[in-house]
Structure formats: structure tokens, C-alpha cells
Amino acid sequence: MTDKKLLRLEAKLNAASKRWNKATSRTAAAEEEEDRAKAEGDRAKVRREKAEAKEEKRAEAFGRARDRLMNTRAKSLKGLLAKVRAREVDYCDDEVLEIEFLKSLVADIKAMRI
């Protein structure tokens, strides 16, 4: 059996990461614009708030994609590598997420009965 599902989930995670990064860049640009254009009034603030809201939604979507990928059982080395690559996309120093990642890999390896 192949790990097609994991590879599809990895692609979704990568896409979610790109969308989140783009939203983060937009938020930063909006914040810079707001700083430069305080005299402009509330328009810059409204744009920044919209950008922040979109960034938050993208971050949540990324988290859901990461969770789906990590909760899907790898059936081969290809699937395990998809998870490793996904971890590298995450850019996270969170110990809890690192432990979840390791537990996911260990569970996958145990299920393979290599």
C-alpha cells in the first residue's frame, strides 16, 4: 500500500504554509503602512485588522493541515519522509509539537512491524 494520502496531505500542508506566509507578509506590510500613514486615519488600521484576521485564519488552516498529516498513519519510508519534510515546513520550536511529531513517527514505525 502506498502513502498517497500522506503525500496529498503534505502538499496541502505546503500550500497552507505558503498561504500563511503570504498572509503574514501582508500583515507586516499593513503594519508598516499603518506606521507610515498615521495621519491617513482609520483606513490603514482597518486594512491591518483585515490582514490580521486573514493571517489568523491561515494559521488555523495550517494547524489543521499539520494535524491531519501527523494523525495519518505512514505505511512506508516514503510516508515517514513526508512527515519529516512537513515538520521542516512548520518552522516551529514548540516542544509540545516536537513531541507530537516524534510520537507520530514512532507510532508509524511500530505499526509497520519492520
mmCIF file of N, CA and C in Angstrom:
data_model
loop_
_atom_site.group_PDB
_atom_site.id
_atom_site.type_symbol
_atom_site.label_atom_id
_atom_site.label_comp_id
_atom_site.label_asym_id
_atom_site.label_seq_id
_atom_site.Cartn_x
_atom_site.Cartn_y
_atom_site.Cartn_z
ATOM 1 N N MET A 1 0.856 -1.187 0.000
ATOM 2 C CA MET A 1 0.000 0.000 0.000
ATOM 3 C C MET A 1 0.896 1.243 0.000
ATOM 4 N N THR A 2 0.504 2.214 -0.724
ATOM 5 C CA THR A 2 1.315 3.426 -0.818
ATOM 6 C C THR A 2 0.840 4.466 0.185
ATOM 7 N N ASP A 3 1.568 5.536 0.257
ATOM 8 C CA ASP A 3 1.245 6.637 1.154
ATOM 9 C C ASP A 3 0.701 7.821 0.377
ATOM 10 N N LYS A 4 -0.162 7.550 -0.603
ATOM 11 C CA LYS A 4 -0.720 8.620 -1.428
ATOM 12 C C LYS A 4 -1.426 9.663 -0.576
ATOM 13 N N LYS A 5 -2.161 9.203 0.440
ATOM 14 C CA LYS A 5 -2.890 10.146 1.284
ATOM 15 C C LYS A 5 -1.921 11.083 2.003
ATOM 16 N N LEU A 6 -0.836 10.510 2.547
ATOM 17 C CA LEU A 6 0.148 11.355 3.233
ATOM 18 C C LEU A 6 0.791 12.343 2.275
ATOM 19 N N LEU A 7 1.071 11.904 1.066
ATOM 20 C CA LEU A 7 1.688 12.808 0.097
ATOM 21 C C LEU A 7 0.724 13.923 -0.290
ATOM 22 N N ARG A 8 -0.578 13.604 -0.410
ATOM 23 C CA ARG A 8 -1.577 14.644 -0.690
ATOM 24 C C ARG A 8 -1.668 15.603 0.492
ATOM 25 N N LEU A 9 -1.668 15.056 1.714
ATOM 26 C CA LEU A 9 -1.732 15.907 2.899
ATOM 27 C C LEU A 9 -0.485 16.775 3.017
ATOM 28 N N GLU A 10 0.658 16.227 2.631
ATOM 29 C CA GLU A 10 1.888 17.021 2.650
ATOM 30 C C GLU A 10 1.753 18.200 1.679
ATOM 31 N N ALA A 11 1.215 17.938 0.496
ATOM 32 C CA ALA A 11 1.029 19.016 -0.483
ATOM 33 C C ALA A 11 0.078 20.075 0.063
ATOM 34 N N LYS A 12 -0.994 19.629 0.731
ATOM 35 C CA LYS A 12 -1.930 20.581 1.331
ATOM 36 C C LYS A 12 -1.255 21.394 2.429
ATOM 37 N N LEU A 13 -0.414 20.744 3.231
ATOM 38 C CA LEU A 13 0.307 21.440 4.294
ATOM 39 C C LEU A 13 1.244 22.487 3.697
ATOM 40 N N ASN A 14 1.958 22.111 2.642
ATOM 41 C CA ASN A 14 2.865 23.060 1.994
ATOM 42 C C ASN A 14 2.094 24.250 1.433
ATOM 43 N N ALA A 15 0.934 23.989 0.834
ATOM 44 C CA ALA A 15 0.117 25.075 0.292
ATOM 45 C C ALA A 15 -0.394 25.971 1.417
ATOM 46 N N ALA A 16 -0.821 25.354 2.519
ATOM 47 C CA ALA A 16 -1.298 26.134 3.666
ATOM 48 C C ALA A 16 -0.170 26.978 4.238
ATOM 49 N N SER A 17 1.036 26.426 4.264
ATOM 50 C CA SER A 17 2.194 27.168 4.764
ATOM 51 C C SER A 17 2.472 28.383 3.888
ATOM 52 N N LYS A 18 2.409 28.192 2.570
ATOM 53 C CA LYS A 18 2.656 29.311 1.658
ATOM 54 C C LYS A 18 1.598 30.393 1.831
ATOM 55 N N ARG A 19 0.325 29.983 1.966
ATOM 56 C CA ARG A 19 -0.741 30.965 2.154
ATOM 57 C C ARG A 19 -0.566 31.713 3.474
ATOM 58 N N TRP A 20 -0.174 30.997 4.521
ATOM 59 C CA TRP A 20 0.041 31.621 5.824
ATOM 60 C C TRP A 20 1.209 32.604 5.745
ATOM 61 N N ASN A 21 2.310 32.184 5.109
ATOM 62 C CA ASN A 21 3.466 33.074 4.966
ATOM 63 C C ASN A 21 3.089 34.332 4.188
ATOM 64 N N LYS A 22 2.290 34.167 3.151
ATOM 65 C CA LYS A 22 1.848 35.311 2.352
ATOM 66 C C LYS A 22 0.986 36.238 3.211
ATOM 67 N N ALA A 23 0.086 35.651 3.998
ATOM 68 C CA ALA A 23 -0.768 36.463 4.878
ATOM 69 C C ALA A 23 0.065 37.178 5.930
ATOM 70 N N THR A 24 1.088 36.516 6.444
ATOM 71 C CA THR A 24 1.977 37.139 7.426
ATOM 72 C C THR A 24 2.720 38.319 6.801
ATOM 73 N N SER A 25 3.164 38.147 5.566
ATOM 74 C CA SER A 25 3.835 39.247 4.867
ATOM 75 C C SER A 25 2.897 40.421 4.653
ATOM 76 N N ARG A 26 1.645 40.115 4.302
ATOM 77 C CA ARG A 26 0.662 41.181 4.119
ATOM 78 C C ARG A 26 0.414 41.932 5.427
ATOM 79 N N THR A 27 0.345 41.188 6.519
ATOM 80 C CA THR A 27 0.139 41.824 7.825
ATOM 81 C C THR A 27 1.312 42.749 8.142
ATOM 82 N N ALA A 28 2.522 42.269 7.908
ATOM 83 C CA ALA A 28 3.701 43.097 8.184
ATOM 84 C C ALA A 28 3.683 44.356 7.318
ATOM 85 N N ALA A 29 3.321 44.197 6.057
ATOM 86 C CA ALA A 29 3.259 45.357 5.162
ATOM 87 C C ALA A 29 2.181 46.333 5.624
ATOM 88 N N ALA A 30 1.045 45.799 6.053
ATOM 89 C CA ALA A 30 -0.042 46.652 6.532
ATOM 90 C C ALA A 30 0.372 47.393 7.807
ATOM 91 N N GLU A 31 1.112 46.693 8.675
ATOM 92 C CA GLU A 31 1.581 47.347 9.902
ATOM 93 C C GLU A 31 2.563 48.468 9.576
ATOM 94 N N GLU A 32 3.451 48.218 8.618
ATOM 95 C CA GLU A 32 4.392 49.257 8.197
ATOM 96 C C GLU A 32 3.644 50.440 7.592
ATOM 97 N N GLU A 33 2.664 50.122 6.757
ATOM 98 C CA GLU A 33 1.869 51.183 6.137
ATOM 99 C C GLU A 33 1.143 51.992 7.202
ATOM 100 N N GLU A 34 0.598 51.296 8.186
ATOM 101 C CA GLU A 34 -0.112 51.991 9.258
ATOM 102 C C GLU A 34 0.830 52.931 10.003
ATOM 103 N N ASP A 35 2.035 52.458 10.271
ATOM 104 C CA ASP A 35 3.011 53.295 10.963
ATOM 105 C C ASP A 35 3.367 54.536 10.140
ATOM 106 N N ARG A 36 3.531 54.332 8.831
ATOM 107 C CA ARG A 36 3.896 55.451 7.960
ATOM 108 C C ARG A 36 2.751 56.432 7.763
ATOM 109 N N ALA A 37 1.554 55.921 7.848
ATOM 110 C CA ALA A 37 0.417 56.745 7.453
ATOM 111 C C ALA A 37 -0.561 56.992 8.593
ATOM 112 N N LYS A 38 -0.053 57.238 9.780
ATOM 113 C CA LYS A 38 -0.942 57.513 10.919
ATOM 114 C C LYS A 38 -1.898 58.660 10.596
ATOM 115 N N ALA A 39 -1.397 59.623 9.856
ATOM 116 C CA ALA A 39 -2.224 60.789 9.522
ATOM 117 C C ALA A 39 -3.360 60.426 8.574
ATOM 118 N N GLU A 40 -3.204 59.323 7.885
ATOM 119 C CA GLU A 40 -4.231 58.904 6.919
ATOM 120 C C GLU A 40 -5.539 58.538 7.608
ATOM 121 N N GLY A 41 -5.449 58.209 8.869
ATOM 122 C CA GLY A 41 -6.668 57.906 9.609
ATOM 123 C C GLY A 41 -6.907 56.420 9.775
ATOM 124 N N ASP A 42 -8.158 56.076 9.828
ATOM 125 C CA ASP A 42 -8.558 54.713 10.162
ATOM 126 C C ASP A 42 -8.434 53.715 9.007
ATOM 127 N N ARG A 43 -8.263 54.177 7.791
ATOM 128 C CA ARG A 43 -8.215 53.242 6.662
ATOM 129 C C ARG A 43 -7.085 52.235 6.799
ATOM 130 N N ALA A 44 -5.910 52.698 7.194
ATOM 131 C CA ALA A 44 -4.777 51.797 7.363
ATOM 132 C C ALA A 44 -5.045 50.810 8.499
ATOM 133 N N LYS A 45 -5.661 51.279 9.554
ATOM 134 C CA LYS A 45 -5.975 50.404 10.683
ATOM 135 C C LYS A 45 -6.952 49.312 10.262
ATOM 136 N N VAL A 46 -7.949 49.679 9.480
ATOM 137 C CA VAL A 46 -8.932 48.703 9.007
ATOM 138 C C VAL A 46 -8.252 47.661 8.121
ATOM 139 N N ARG A 47 -7.352 48.109 7.225
ATOM 140 C CA ARG A 47 -6.628 47.162 6.357
ATOM 141 C C ARG A 47 -5.768 46.219 7.192
ATOM 142 N N ARG A 48 -5.092 46.773 8.217
ATOM 143 C CA ARG A 48 -4.259 45.930 9.083
ATOM 144 C C ARG A 48 -5.105 44.908 9.823
ATOM 145 N N GLU A 49 -6.243 45.334 10.349
ATOM 146 C CA GLU A 49 -7.116 44.409 11.074
ATOM 147 C C GLU A 49 -7.619 43.300 10.162
ATOM 148 N N LYS A 50 -7.951 43.650 8.925
ATOM 149 C CA LYS A 50 -8.382 42.636 7.962
ATOM 150 C C LYS A 50 -7.243 41.663 7.665
ATOM 151 N N ALA A 51 -6.038 42.208 7.494
ATOM 152 C CA ALA A 51 -4.871 41.367 7.225
ATOM 153 C C ALA A 51 -4.595 40.435 8.408
ATOM 154 N N GLU A 52 -4.714 40.957 9.620
ATOM 155 C CA GLU A 52 -4.502 40.123 10.809
ATOM 156 C C GLU A 52 -5.542 39.012 10.903
ATOM 157 N N ALA A 53 -6.796 39.345 10.595
ATOM 158 C CA ALA A 53 -7.856 38.339 10.643
ATOM 159 C C ALA A 53 -7.591 37.234 9.625
ATOM 160 N N LYS A 54 -7.157 37.625 8.427
ATOM 161 C CA LYS A 54 -6.855 36.641 7.391
ATOM 162 C C LYS A 54 -5.656 35.791 7.797
ATOM 163 N N GLU A 55 -4.648 36.434 8.378
ATOM 164 C CA GLU A 55 -3.472 35.695 8.839
ATOM 165 C C GLU A 55 -3.870 34.654 9.887
ATOM 166 N N GLU A 56 -4.730 35.034 10.807
ATOM 167 C CA GLU A 56 -5.177 34.108 11.849
ATOM 168 C C GLU A 56 -5.896 32.909 11.237
ATOM 169 N N LYS A 57 -6.752 33.163 10.247
ATOM 170 C CA LYS A 57 -7.464 32.062 9.578
ATOM 171 C C LYS A 57 -6.479 31.141 8.868
ATOM 172 N N ARG A 58 -5.471 31.729 8.222
ATOM 173 C CA ARG A 58 -4.471 30.915 7.515
ATOM 174 C C ARG A 58 -3.657 30.087 8.502
ATOM 175 N N ALA A 59 -3.333 30.663 9.654
ATOM 176 C CA ALA A 59 -2.586 29.932 10.677
ATOM 177 C C ALA A 59 -3.413 28.751 11.195
ATOM 178 N N GLU A 60 -4.704 28.976 11.392
ATOM 179 C CA GLU A 60 -5.581 27.894 11.847
ATOM 180 C C GLU A 60 -5.670 26.793 10.795
ATOM 181 N N ALA A 61 -5.781 27.176 9.527
ATOM 182 C CA ALA A 61 -5.847 26.191 8.440
ATOM 183 C C ALA A 61 -4.552 25.389 8.367
ATOM 184 N N PHE A 62 -3.429 26.075 8.558
ATOM 185 C CA PHE A 62 -2.140 25.398 8.567
ATOM 186 C C PHE A 62 -2.085 24.381 9.710
ATOM 187 N N GLY A 63 -2.546 24.780 10.886
ATOM 188 C CA GLY A 63 -2.558 23.876 12.040
ATOM 189 C C GLY A 63 -3.420 22.646 11.784
ATOM 190 N N ARG A 64 -4.585 22.860 11.174
ATOM 191 C CA ARG A 64 -5.450 21.714 10.849
ATOM 192 C C ARG A 64 -4.777 20.785 9.845
ATOM 193 N N ALA A 65 -4.123 21.357 8.839
ATOM 194 C CA ALA A 65 -3.432 20.543 7.831
ATOM 195 C C ALA A 65 -2.297 19.747 8.470
ATOM 196 N N ARG A 66 -1.546 20.401 9.370
ATOM 197 C CA ARG A 66 -0.458 19.710 10.068
ATOM 198 C C ARG A 66 -1.012 18.567 10.917
ATOM 199 N N ASP A 67 -2.099 18.829 11.635
ATOM 200 C CA ASP A 67 -2.692 17.790 12.486
ATOM 201 C C ASP A 67 -3.181 16.604 11.654
ATOM 202 N N ARG A 68 -3.835 16.878 10.521
ATOM 203 C CA ARG A 68 -4.317 15.793 9.656
ATOM 204 C C ARG A 68 -3.155 14.946 9.160
ATOM 205 N N LEU A 69 -2.081 15.613 8.756
ATOM 206 C CA LEU A 69 -0.927 14.882 8.249
ATOM 207 C C LEU A 69 -0.304 14.029 9.354
ATOM 208 N N MET A 70 -0.107 14.612 10.532
ATOM 209 C CA MET A 70 0.535 13.874 11.616
ATOM 210 C C MET A 70 -0.349 12.746 12.159
ATOM 211 N N ASN A 71 -1.657 12.860 12.010
ATOM 212 C CA ASN A 71 -2.561 11.826 12.506
ATOM 213 C C ASN A 71 -2.834 10.735 11.476
ATOM 214 N N THR A 72 -2.260 10.858 10.290
ATOM 215 C CA THR A 72 -2.421 9.843 9.251
ATOM 216 C C THR A 72 -1.249 8.875 9.340
ATOM 217 N N ARG A 73 -1.535 7.594 9.380
ATOM 218 C CA ARG A 73 -0.522 6.567 9.564
ATOM 219 C C ARG A 73 0.319 6.402 8.298
ATOM 220 N N ALA A 74 1.637 6.500 8.419
ATOM 221 C CA ALA A 74 2.559 6.226 7.311
ATOM 222 C C ALA A 74 2.690 4.714 7.167
ATOM 223 N N LYS A 75 2.751 4.259 5.927
ATOM 224 C CA LYS A 75 2.842 2.827 5.676
ATOM 225 C C LYS A 75 4.178 2.438 5.049
ATOM 226 N N SER A 76 5.016 3.423 4.785
ATOM 227 C CA SER A 76 6.314 3.147 4.166
ATOM 228 C C SER A 76 7.281 4.272 4.519
ATOM 229 N N LEU A 77 8.520 4.070 4.091
ATOM 230 C CA LEU A 77 9.533 5.102 4.293
ATOM 231 C C LEU A 77 9.122 6.392 3.597
ATOM 232 N N LYS A 78 8.465 6.284 2.457
ATOM 233 C CA LYS A 78 8.003 7.456 1.717
ATOM 234 C C LYS A 78 7.062 8.304 2.584
ATOM 235 N N GLY A 79 6.152 7.640 3.291
ATOM 236 C CA GLY A 79 5.225 8.348 4.173
ATOM 237 C C GLY A 79 5.934 8.982 5.357
ATOM 238 N N LEU A 80 6.892 8.249 5.930
ATOM 239 C CA LEU A 80 7.670 8.808 7.045
ATOM 240 C C LEU A 80 8.425 10.058 6.598
ATOM 241 N N LEU A 81 8.991 9.992 5.409
ATOM 242 C CA LEU A 81 9.732 11.149 4.892
ATOM 243 C C LEU A 81 8.806 12.329 4.623
ATOM 244 N N ALA A 82 7.574 12.052 4.220
ATOM 245 C CA ALA A 82 6.603 13.138 4.023
ATOM 246 C C ALA A 82 6.382 13.869 5.346
ATOM 247 N N LYS A 83 6.295 13.114 6.430
ATOM 248 C CA LYS A 83 6.108 13.734 7.744
ATOM 249 C C LYS A 83 7.350 14.542 8.154
ATOM 250 N N VAL A 84 8.537 13.998 7.873
ATOM 251 C CA VAL A 84 9.767 14.717 8.211
ATOM 252 C C VAL A 84 9.837 16.031 7.437
ATOM 253 N N ARG A 85 9.505 15.979 6.138
ATOM 254 C CA ARG A 85 9.517 17.213 5.346
ATOM 255 C C ARG A 85 8.478 18.197 5.872
ATOM 256 N N ALA A 86 7.332 17.683 6.283
ATOM 257 C CA ALA A 86 6.272 18.547 6.814
ATOM 258 C C ALA A 86 6.737 19.237 8.090
ATOM 259 N N ARG A 87 7.468 18.541 8.918
ATOM 260 C CA ARG A 87 7.996 19.142 10.144
ATOM 261 C C ARG A 87 8.935 20.289 9.804
ATOM 262 N N GLU A 88 9.715 20.134 8.746
ATOM 263 C CA GLU A 88 10.642 21.190 8.350
ATOM 264 C C GLU A 88 9.892 22.415 7.831
ATOM 265 N N VAL A 89 8.716 22.219 7.242
ATOM 266 C CA VAL A 89 7.898 23.328 6.748
ATOM 267 C C VAL A 89 7.329 24.118 7.917
ATOM 268 N N ASP A 90 7.086 23.439 9.023
ATOM 269 C CA ASP A 90 6.404 24.043 10.171
ATOM 270 C C ASP A 90 7.222 25.141 10.846
ATOM 271 N N TYR A 91 8.541 25.088 10.798
ATOM 272 C CA TYR A 91 9.403 26.110 11.412
ATOM 273 C C TYR A 91 9.016 26.395 12.855
ATOM 274 N N CYS A 92 8.763 25.382 13.630
ATOM 275 C CA CYS A 92 8.246 25.593 14.986
ATOM 276 C C CYS A 92 9.244 25.102 16.021
ATOM 277 N N ASP A 93 9.413 25.881 17.074
ATOM 278 C CA ASP A 93 10.285 25.493 18.179
ATOM 279 C C ASP A 93 9.475 24.951 19.355
ATOM 280 N N ASP A 94 8.182 24.785 19.169
ATOM 281 C CA ASP A 94 7.289 24.373 20.237
ATOM 282 C C ASP A 94 7.590 22.928 20.645
ATOM 283 N N GLU A 95 7.985 22.740 21.906
ATOM 284 C CA GLU A 95 8.314 21.399 22.396
ATOM 285 C C GLU A 95 7.139 20.443 22.302
ATOM 286 N N VAL A 96 5.947 20.925 22.557
ATOM 287 C CA VAL A 96 4.757 20.062 22.500
ATOM 288 C C VAL A 96 4.575 19.522 21.087
ATOM 289 N N LEU A 97 4.727 20.375 20.083
ATOM 290 C CA LEU A 97 4.594 19.927 18.698
ATOM 291 C C LEU A 97 5.716 18.963 18.314
ATOM 292 N N GLU A 98 6.909 19.207 18.806
ATOM 293 C CA GLU A 98 8.028 18.303 18.531
ATOM 294 C C GLU A 98 7.742 16.916 19.111
ATOM 295 N N ILE A 99 7.202 16.879 20.318
ATOM 296 C CA ILE A 99 6.869 15.596 20.951
ATOM 297 C C ILE A 99 5.768 14.900 20.162
ATOM 298 N N GLU A 100 4.740 15.654 19.716
ATOM 299 C CA GLU A 100 3.675 15.066 18.901
ATOM 300 C C GLU A 100 4.247 14.488 17.611
ATOM 301 N N PHE A 101 5.172 15.201 17.003
ATOM 302 C CA PHE A 101 5.803 14.748 15.772
ATOM 303 C C PHE A 101 6.537 13.429 16.016
ATOM 304 N N LEU A 102 7.346 13.380 17.067
ATOM 305 C CA LEU A 102 8.094 12.156 17.363
ATOM 306 C C LEU A 102 7.160 10.991 17.692
ATOM 307 N N LYS A 103 6.101 11.257 18.454
ATOM 308 C CA LYS A 103 5.138 10.202 18.773
ATOM 309 C C LYS A 103 4.485 9.669 17.506
ATOM 310 N N SER A 104 4.175 10.557 16.577
ATOM 311 C CA SER A 104 3.563 10.147 15.318
ATOM 312 C C SER A 104 4.503 9.231 14.545
ATOM 313 N N LEU A 105 5.771 9.620 14.453
ATOM 314 C CA LEU A 105 6.743 8.784 13.737
ATOM 315 C C LEU A 105 6.937 7.426 14.414
ATOM 316 N N VAL A 106 7.041 7.447 15.738
ATOM 317 C CA VAL A 106 7.233 6.189 16.473
ATOM 318 C C VAL A 106 6.029 5.268 16.264
ATOM 319 N N ALA A 107 4.832 5.808 16.345
ATOM 320 C CA ALA A 107 3.625 5.006 16.128
ATOM 321 C C ALA A 107 3.598 4.428 14.714
ATOM 322 N N ASP A 108 4.011 5.227 13.734
ATOM 323 C CA ASP A 108 4.047 4.752 12.348
ATOM 324 C C ASP A 108 5.036 3.600 12.199
ATOM 325 N N ILE A 109 6.213 3.768 12.781
ATOM 326 C CA ILE A 109 7.249 2.741 12.663
ATOM 327 C C ILE A 109 6.803 1.451 13.361
ATOM 328 N N LYS A 110 6.201 1.586 14.529
ATOM 329 C CA LYS A 110 5.708 0.405 15.242
ATOM 330 C C LYS A 110 4.634 -0.306 14.433
ATOM 331 N N ALA A 111 3.760 0.457 13.792
ATOM 332 C CA ALA A 111 2.666 -0.139 13.007
ATOM 333 C C ALA A 111 3.198 -0.875 11.770
ATOM 334 N N MET A 112 4.367 -0.473 11.283
ATOM 335 C CA MET A 112 4.959 -1.115 10.103
ATOM 336 C C MET A 112 5.505 -2.501 10.423
ATOM 337 N N ARG A 113 5.853 -2.710 11.666
ATOM 338 C CA ARG A 113 6.410 -4.004 12.116
ATOM 339 C C ARG A 113 7.588 -4.410 11.244
ATOM 340 N N ILE A 114 8.534 -3.489 11.142
ATOM 341 C CA ILE A 114 9.714 -3.720 10.307
ATOM 342 C C ILE A 114 10.663 -4.683 10.995
#
